Short mmCIF file of C-alpha atoms in Angstrom, two decimals:
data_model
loop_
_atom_site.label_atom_id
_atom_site.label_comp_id
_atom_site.label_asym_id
_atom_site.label_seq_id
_atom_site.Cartn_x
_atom_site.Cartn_y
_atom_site.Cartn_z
CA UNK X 1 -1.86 -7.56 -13.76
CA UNK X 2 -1.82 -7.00 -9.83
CA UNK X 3 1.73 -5.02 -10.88
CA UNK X 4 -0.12 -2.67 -13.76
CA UNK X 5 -2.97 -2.29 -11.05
CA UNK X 6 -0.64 -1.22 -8.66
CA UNK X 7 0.67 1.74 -10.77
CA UNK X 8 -2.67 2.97 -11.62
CA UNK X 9 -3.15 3.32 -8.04
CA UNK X 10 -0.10 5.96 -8.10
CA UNK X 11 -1.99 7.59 -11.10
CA UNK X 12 -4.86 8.07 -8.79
CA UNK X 13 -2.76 9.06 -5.74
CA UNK X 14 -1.06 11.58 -8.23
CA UNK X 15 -4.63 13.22 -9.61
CA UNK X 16 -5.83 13.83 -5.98
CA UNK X 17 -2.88 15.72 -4.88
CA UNK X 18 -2.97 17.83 -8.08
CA UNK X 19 -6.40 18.60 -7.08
CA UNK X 20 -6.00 19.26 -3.23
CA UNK X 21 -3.77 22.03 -4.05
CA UNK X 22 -5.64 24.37 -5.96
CA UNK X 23 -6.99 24.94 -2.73
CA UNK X 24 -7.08 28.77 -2.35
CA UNK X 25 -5.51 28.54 1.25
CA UNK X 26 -2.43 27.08 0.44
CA UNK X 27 0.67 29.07 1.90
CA UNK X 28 1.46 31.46 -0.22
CA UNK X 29 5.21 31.74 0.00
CA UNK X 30 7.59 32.39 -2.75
CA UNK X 31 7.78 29.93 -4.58
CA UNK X 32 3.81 29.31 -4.32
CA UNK X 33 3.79 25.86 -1.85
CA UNK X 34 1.58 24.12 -4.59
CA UNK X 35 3.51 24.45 -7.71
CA UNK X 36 6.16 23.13 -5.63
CA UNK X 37 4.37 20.16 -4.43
CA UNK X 38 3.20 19.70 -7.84
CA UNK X 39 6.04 19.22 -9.29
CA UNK X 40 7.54 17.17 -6.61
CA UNK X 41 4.64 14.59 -7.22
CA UNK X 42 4.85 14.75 -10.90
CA UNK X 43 8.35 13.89 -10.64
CA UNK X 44 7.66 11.24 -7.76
CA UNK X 45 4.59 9.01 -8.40
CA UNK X 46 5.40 9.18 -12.40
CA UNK X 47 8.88 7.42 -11.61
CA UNK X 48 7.17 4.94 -9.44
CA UNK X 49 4.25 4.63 -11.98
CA UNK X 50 6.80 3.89 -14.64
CA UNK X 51 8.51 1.13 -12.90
CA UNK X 52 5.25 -0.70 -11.36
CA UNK X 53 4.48 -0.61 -15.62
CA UNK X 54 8.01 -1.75 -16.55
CA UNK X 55 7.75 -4.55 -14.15
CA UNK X 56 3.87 -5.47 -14.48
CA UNK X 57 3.57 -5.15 -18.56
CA UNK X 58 6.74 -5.89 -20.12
CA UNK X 59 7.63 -8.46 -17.56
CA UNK X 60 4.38 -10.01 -18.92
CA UNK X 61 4.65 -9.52 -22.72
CA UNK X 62 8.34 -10.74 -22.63
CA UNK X 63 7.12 -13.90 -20.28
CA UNK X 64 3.74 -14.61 -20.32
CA UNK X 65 2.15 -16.92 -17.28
CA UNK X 66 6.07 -18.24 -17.22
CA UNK X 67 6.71 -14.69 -15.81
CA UNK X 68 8.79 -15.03 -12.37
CA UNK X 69 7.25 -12.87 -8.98
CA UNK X 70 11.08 -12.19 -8.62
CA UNK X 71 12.04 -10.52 -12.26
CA UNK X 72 15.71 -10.18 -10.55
CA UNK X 73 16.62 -13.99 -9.08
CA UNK X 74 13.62 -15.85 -10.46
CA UNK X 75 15.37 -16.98 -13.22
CA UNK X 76 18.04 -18.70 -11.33
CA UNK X 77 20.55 -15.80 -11.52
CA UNK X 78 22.23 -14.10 -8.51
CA UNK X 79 24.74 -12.04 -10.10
CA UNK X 80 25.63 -9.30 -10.07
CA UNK X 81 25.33 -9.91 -6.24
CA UNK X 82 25.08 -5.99 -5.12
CA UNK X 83 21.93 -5.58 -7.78
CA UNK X 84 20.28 -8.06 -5.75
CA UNK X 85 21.51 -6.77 -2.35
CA UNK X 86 20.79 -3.18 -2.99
CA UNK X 87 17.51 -4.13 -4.26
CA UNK X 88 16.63 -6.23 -0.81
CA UNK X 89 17.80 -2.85 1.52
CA UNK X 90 15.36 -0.67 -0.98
CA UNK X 91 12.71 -3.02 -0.11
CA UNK X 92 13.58 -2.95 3.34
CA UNK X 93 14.02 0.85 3.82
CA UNK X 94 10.08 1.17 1.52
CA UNK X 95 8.51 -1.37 4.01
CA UNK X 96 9.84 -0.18 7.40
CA UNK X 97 8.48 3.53 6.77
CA UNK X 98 5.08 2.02 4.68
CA UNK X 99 4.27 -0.26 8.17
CA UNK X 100 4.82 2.12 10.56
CA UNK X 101 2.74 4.49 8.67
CA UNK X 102 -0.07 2.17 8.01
CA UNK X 103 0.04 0.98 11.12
CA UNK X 104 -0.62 4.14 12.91
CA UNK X 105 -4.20 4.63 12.90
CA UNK X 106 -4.66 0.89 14.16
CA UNK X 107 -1.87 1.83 17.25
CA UNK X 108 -3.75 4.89 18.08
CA UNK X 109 -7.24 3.01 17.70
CA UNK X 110 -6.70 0.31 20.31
CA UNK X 111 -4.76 2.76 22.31
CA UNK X 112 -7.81 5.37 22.86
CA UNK X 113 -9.79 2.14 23.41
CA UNK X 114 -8.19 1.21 25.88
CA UNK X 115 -7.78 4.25 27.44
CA UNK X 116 -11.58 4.80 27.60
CA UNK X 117 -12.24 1.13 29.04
CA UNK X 118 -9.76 0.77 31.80
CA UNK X 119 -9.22 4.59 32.61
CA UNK X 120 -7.95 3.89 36.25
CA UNK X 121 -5.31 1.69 35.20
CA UNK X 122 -1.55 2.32 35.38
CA UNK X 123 -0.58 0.07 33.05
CA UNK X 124 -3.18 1.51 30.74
CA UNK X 125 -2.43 5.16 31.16
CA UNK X 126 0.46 5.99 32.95
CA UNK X 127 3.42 7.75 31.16
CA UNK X 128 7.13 6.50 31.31
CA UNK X 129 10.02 9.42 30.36
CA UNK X 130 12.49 6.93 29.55
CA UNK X 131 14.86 9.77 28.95
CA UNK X 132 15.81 12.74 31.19
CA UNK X 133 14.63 16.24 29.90
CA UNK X 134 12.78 14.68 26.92
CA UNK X 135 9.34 14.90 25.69
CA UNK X 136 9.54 11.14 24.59
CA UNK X 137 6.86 9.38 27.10
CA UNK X 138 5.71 5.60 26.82
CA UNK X 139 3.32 3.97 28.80
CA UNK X 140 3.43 0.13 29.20
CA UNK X 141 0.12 -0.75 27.56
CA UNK X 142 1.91 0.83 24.54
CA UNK X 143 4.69 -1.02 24.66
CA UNK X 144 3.32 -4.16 25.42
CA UNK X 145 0.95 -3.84 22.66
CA UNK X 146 2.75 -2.14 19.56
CA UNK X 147 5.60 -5.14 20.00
CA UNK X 148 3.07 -8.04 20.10
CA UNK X 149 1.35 -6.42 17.32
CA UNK X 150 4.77 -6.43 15.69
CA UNK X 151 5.36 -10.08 16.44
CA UNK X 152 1.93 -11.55 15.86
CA UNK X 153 1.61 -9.48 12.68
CA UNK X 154 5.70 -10.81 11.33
CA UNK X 155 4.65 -14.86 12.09
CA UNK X 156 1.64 -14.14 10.37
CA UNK X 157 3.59 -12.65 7.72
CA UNK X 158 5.81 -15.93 7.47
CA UNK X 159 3.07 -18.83 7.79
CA UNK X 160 2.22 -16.96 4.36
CA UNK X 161 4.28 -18.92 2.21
CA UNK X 162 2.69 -17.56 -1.28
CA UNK X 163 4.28 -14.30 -1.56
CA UNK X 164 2.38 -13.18 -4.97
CA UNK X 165 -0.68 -14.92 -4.68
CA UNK X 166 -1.18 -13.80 -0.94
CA UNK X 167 0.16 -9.92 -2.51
CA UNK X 168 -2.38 -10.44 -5.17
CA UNK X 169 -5.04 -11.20 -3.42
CA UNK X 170 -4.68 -8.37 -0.92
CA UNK X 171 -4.12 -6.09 -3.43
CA UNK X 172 -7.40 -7.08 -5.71
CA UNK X 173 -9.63 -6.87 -2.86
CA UNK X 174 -7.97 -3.27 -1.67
CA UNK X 175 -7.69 -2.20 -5.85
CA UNK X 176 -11.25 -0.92 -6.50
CA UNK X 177 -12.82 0.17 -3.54
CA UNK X 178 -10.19 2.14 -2.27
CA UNK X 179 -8.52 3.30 -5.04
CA UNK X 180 -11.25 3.88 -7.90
CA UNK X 181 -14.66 3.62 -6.50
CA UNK X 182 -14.53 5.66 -3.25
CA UNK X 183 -12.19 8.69 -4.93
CA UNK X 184 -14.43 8.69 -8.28
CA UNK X 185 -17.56 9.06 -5.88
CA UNK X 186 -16.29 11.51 -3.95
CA UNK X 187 -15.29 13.44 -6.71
CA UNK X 188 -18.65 13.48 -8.21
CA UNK X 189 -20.10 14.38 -4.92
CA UNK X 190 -17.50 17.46 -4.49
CA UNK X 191 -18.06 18.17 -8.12
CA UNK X 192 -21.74 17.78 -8.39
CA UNK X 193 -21.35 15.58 -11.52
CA UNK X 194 -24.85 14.85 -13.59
CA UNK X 195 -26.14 11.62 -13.72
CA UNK X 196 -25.79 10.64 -17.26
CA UNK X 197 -23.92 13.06 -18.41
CA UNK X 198 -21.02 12.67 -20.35
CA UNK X 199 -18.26 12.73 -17.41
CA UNK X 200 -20.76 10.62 -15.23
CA UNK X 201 -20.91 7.79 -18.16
CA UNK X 202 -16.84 7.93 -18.10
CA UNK X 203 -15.83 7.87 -14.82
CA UNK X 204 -18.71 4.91 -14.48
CA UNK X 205 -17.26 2.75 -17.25
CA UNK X 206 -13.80 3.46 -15.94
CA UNK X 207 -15.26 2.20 -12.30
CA UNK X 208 -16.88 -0.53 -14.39
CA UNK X 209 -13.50 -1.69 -15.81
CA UNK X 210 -10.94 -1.83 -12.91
CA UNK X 211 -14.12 -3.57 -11.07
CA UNK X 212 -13.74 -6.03 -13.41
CA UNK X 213 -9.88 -6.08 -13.33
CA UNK X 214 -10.53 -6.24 -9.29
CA UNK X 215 -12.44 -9.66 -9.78
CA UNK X 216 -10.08 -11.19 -12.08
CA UNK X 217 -7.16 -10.34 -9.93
CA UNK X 218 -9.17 -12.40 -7.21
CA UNK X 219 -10.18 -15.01 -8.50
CA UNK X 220 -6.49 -15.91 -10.46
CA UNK X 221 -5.06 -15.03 -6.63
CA UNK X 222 -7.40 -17.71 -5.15
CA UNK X 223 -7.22 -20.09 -7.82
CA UNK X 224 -2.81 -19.95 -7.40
CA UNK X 225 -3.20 -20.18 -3.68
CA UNK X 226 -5.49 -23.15 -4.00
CA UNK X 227 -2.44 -25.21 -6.22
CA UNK X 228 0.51 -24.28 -4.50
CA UNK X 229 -1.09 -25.75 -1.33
CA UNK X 230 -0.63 -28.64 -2.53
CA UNK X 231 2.95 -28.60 -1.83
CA UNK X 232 2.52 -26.24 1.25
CA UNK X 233 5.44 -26.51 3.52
CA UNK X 234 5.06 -24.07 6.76
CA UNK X 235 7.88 -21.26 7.34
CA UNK X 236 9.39 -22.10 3.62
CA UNK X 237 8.14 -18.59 1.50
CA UNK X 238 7.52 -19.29 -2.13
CA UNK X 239 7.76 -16.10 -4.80
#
């Protein structure tokens, strides 16, 4: 379920983009920047929609509850061994760029923070050039802070020993609000949408739904968590 959830969040992703560019100031080079985009994302989030729905529905029909988090080794097979290994460097390669995007906004939160509370310090806001004739500049605060994020964030990461249920979890209580409720409200806001009418009734019941898929999704998270820590053992991940 948290897989099938996941691609409809791609579906979403993939109907705001489509809508952002019929924006009237869009470049207008030959060809026009939008139909490019356009068809970049089609061919983009539909792929990755496919295979979140490949993984999350068939993986579920075939299996049922027996299904494994790990549809590659979690039957006990390892072979053929580069499947598994080029699968492990695509993960790596997806999560490396995904945290240090996501991570951004929290970097440059703390950072201005700190900036504005200790404006007289060095340590705070004086700039390093680590490299000669470069615009590249790094002050210590900075560094400090972004690699004990890094590290805090990583053992957190490992005392987490429930890989799907913890994934779950995170993902139901992220699922509705950010992905149906606050883009379906904004879009009737930017659309003026009647109350009642027959686009308002649809795009309720379809907030309606994944709301109820959202507390599902939580409560089957908490209730997996709960029984596997009965056999909790600390550093020792479990799929």
């Amino acid at each position: 379920m948290v897989d099938a959830a996941s691609a409809r969040q791609h579906c979403i992703r993939l109907l705001i983009l489509h809508g952002s560019h019929r924006n009237p100031d869009t470049v207008k080079a030959p060809p026009a920047e939008n139909k490019t985009m356009r068809r970049a994302n089609l061919l983009g989030v539909s792929t990755t929609t496919a295979f979140y729905m490949l993984c999350g529905c068939l993986g579920y029909a075939a299996f049922g509850n027996a299904a494994p988090g790990n549809m590659l080794t979690g039957f006990g097979f390892y072979e053929p061994f580069w499947l598994i290994d080029f699968a492990n460097i695509c993960i790596v390669v997806h999560l490396i760029g995904a945290y240090q995007l996501y991570c951004q906004p929290i970097y440059a939160a703390v950072e201005k923070w700190a900036a504005a509370r200790w404006p007289g310090s060095d340590f705070v806001v004086r700039q390093y050039h680590p490299f000669a004739g470069g615009n590249f500049s790094v002050s210590m605060f900075k560094l400090v802070w972004r690699t004990a994020f890094v590290a805090v964030s990583t053992v957190l990461a490992i005392l987490m020993p429930f890989f799907n249920a913890i994934l779950g979890l995170l993902g139901a209580l992220a699922f509705w609000p950010l992905t149906v409720y606050f883009p379906v409200e904004m879009y009737k806001r930017q659309s003026k949408v009647e109350r009642f009418s027959k686009k308002w009734v649809v795009l309720q019941s379809l907030s309606f739904t994944c709301f109820a898929v959202t507390v599902a999704v939580t409560v089957a998270s908490v209730q997996g968590i709960t029984q596997s820590l009965n056999n909790y053992v600390p550093f020792k991940t479990k799929l």
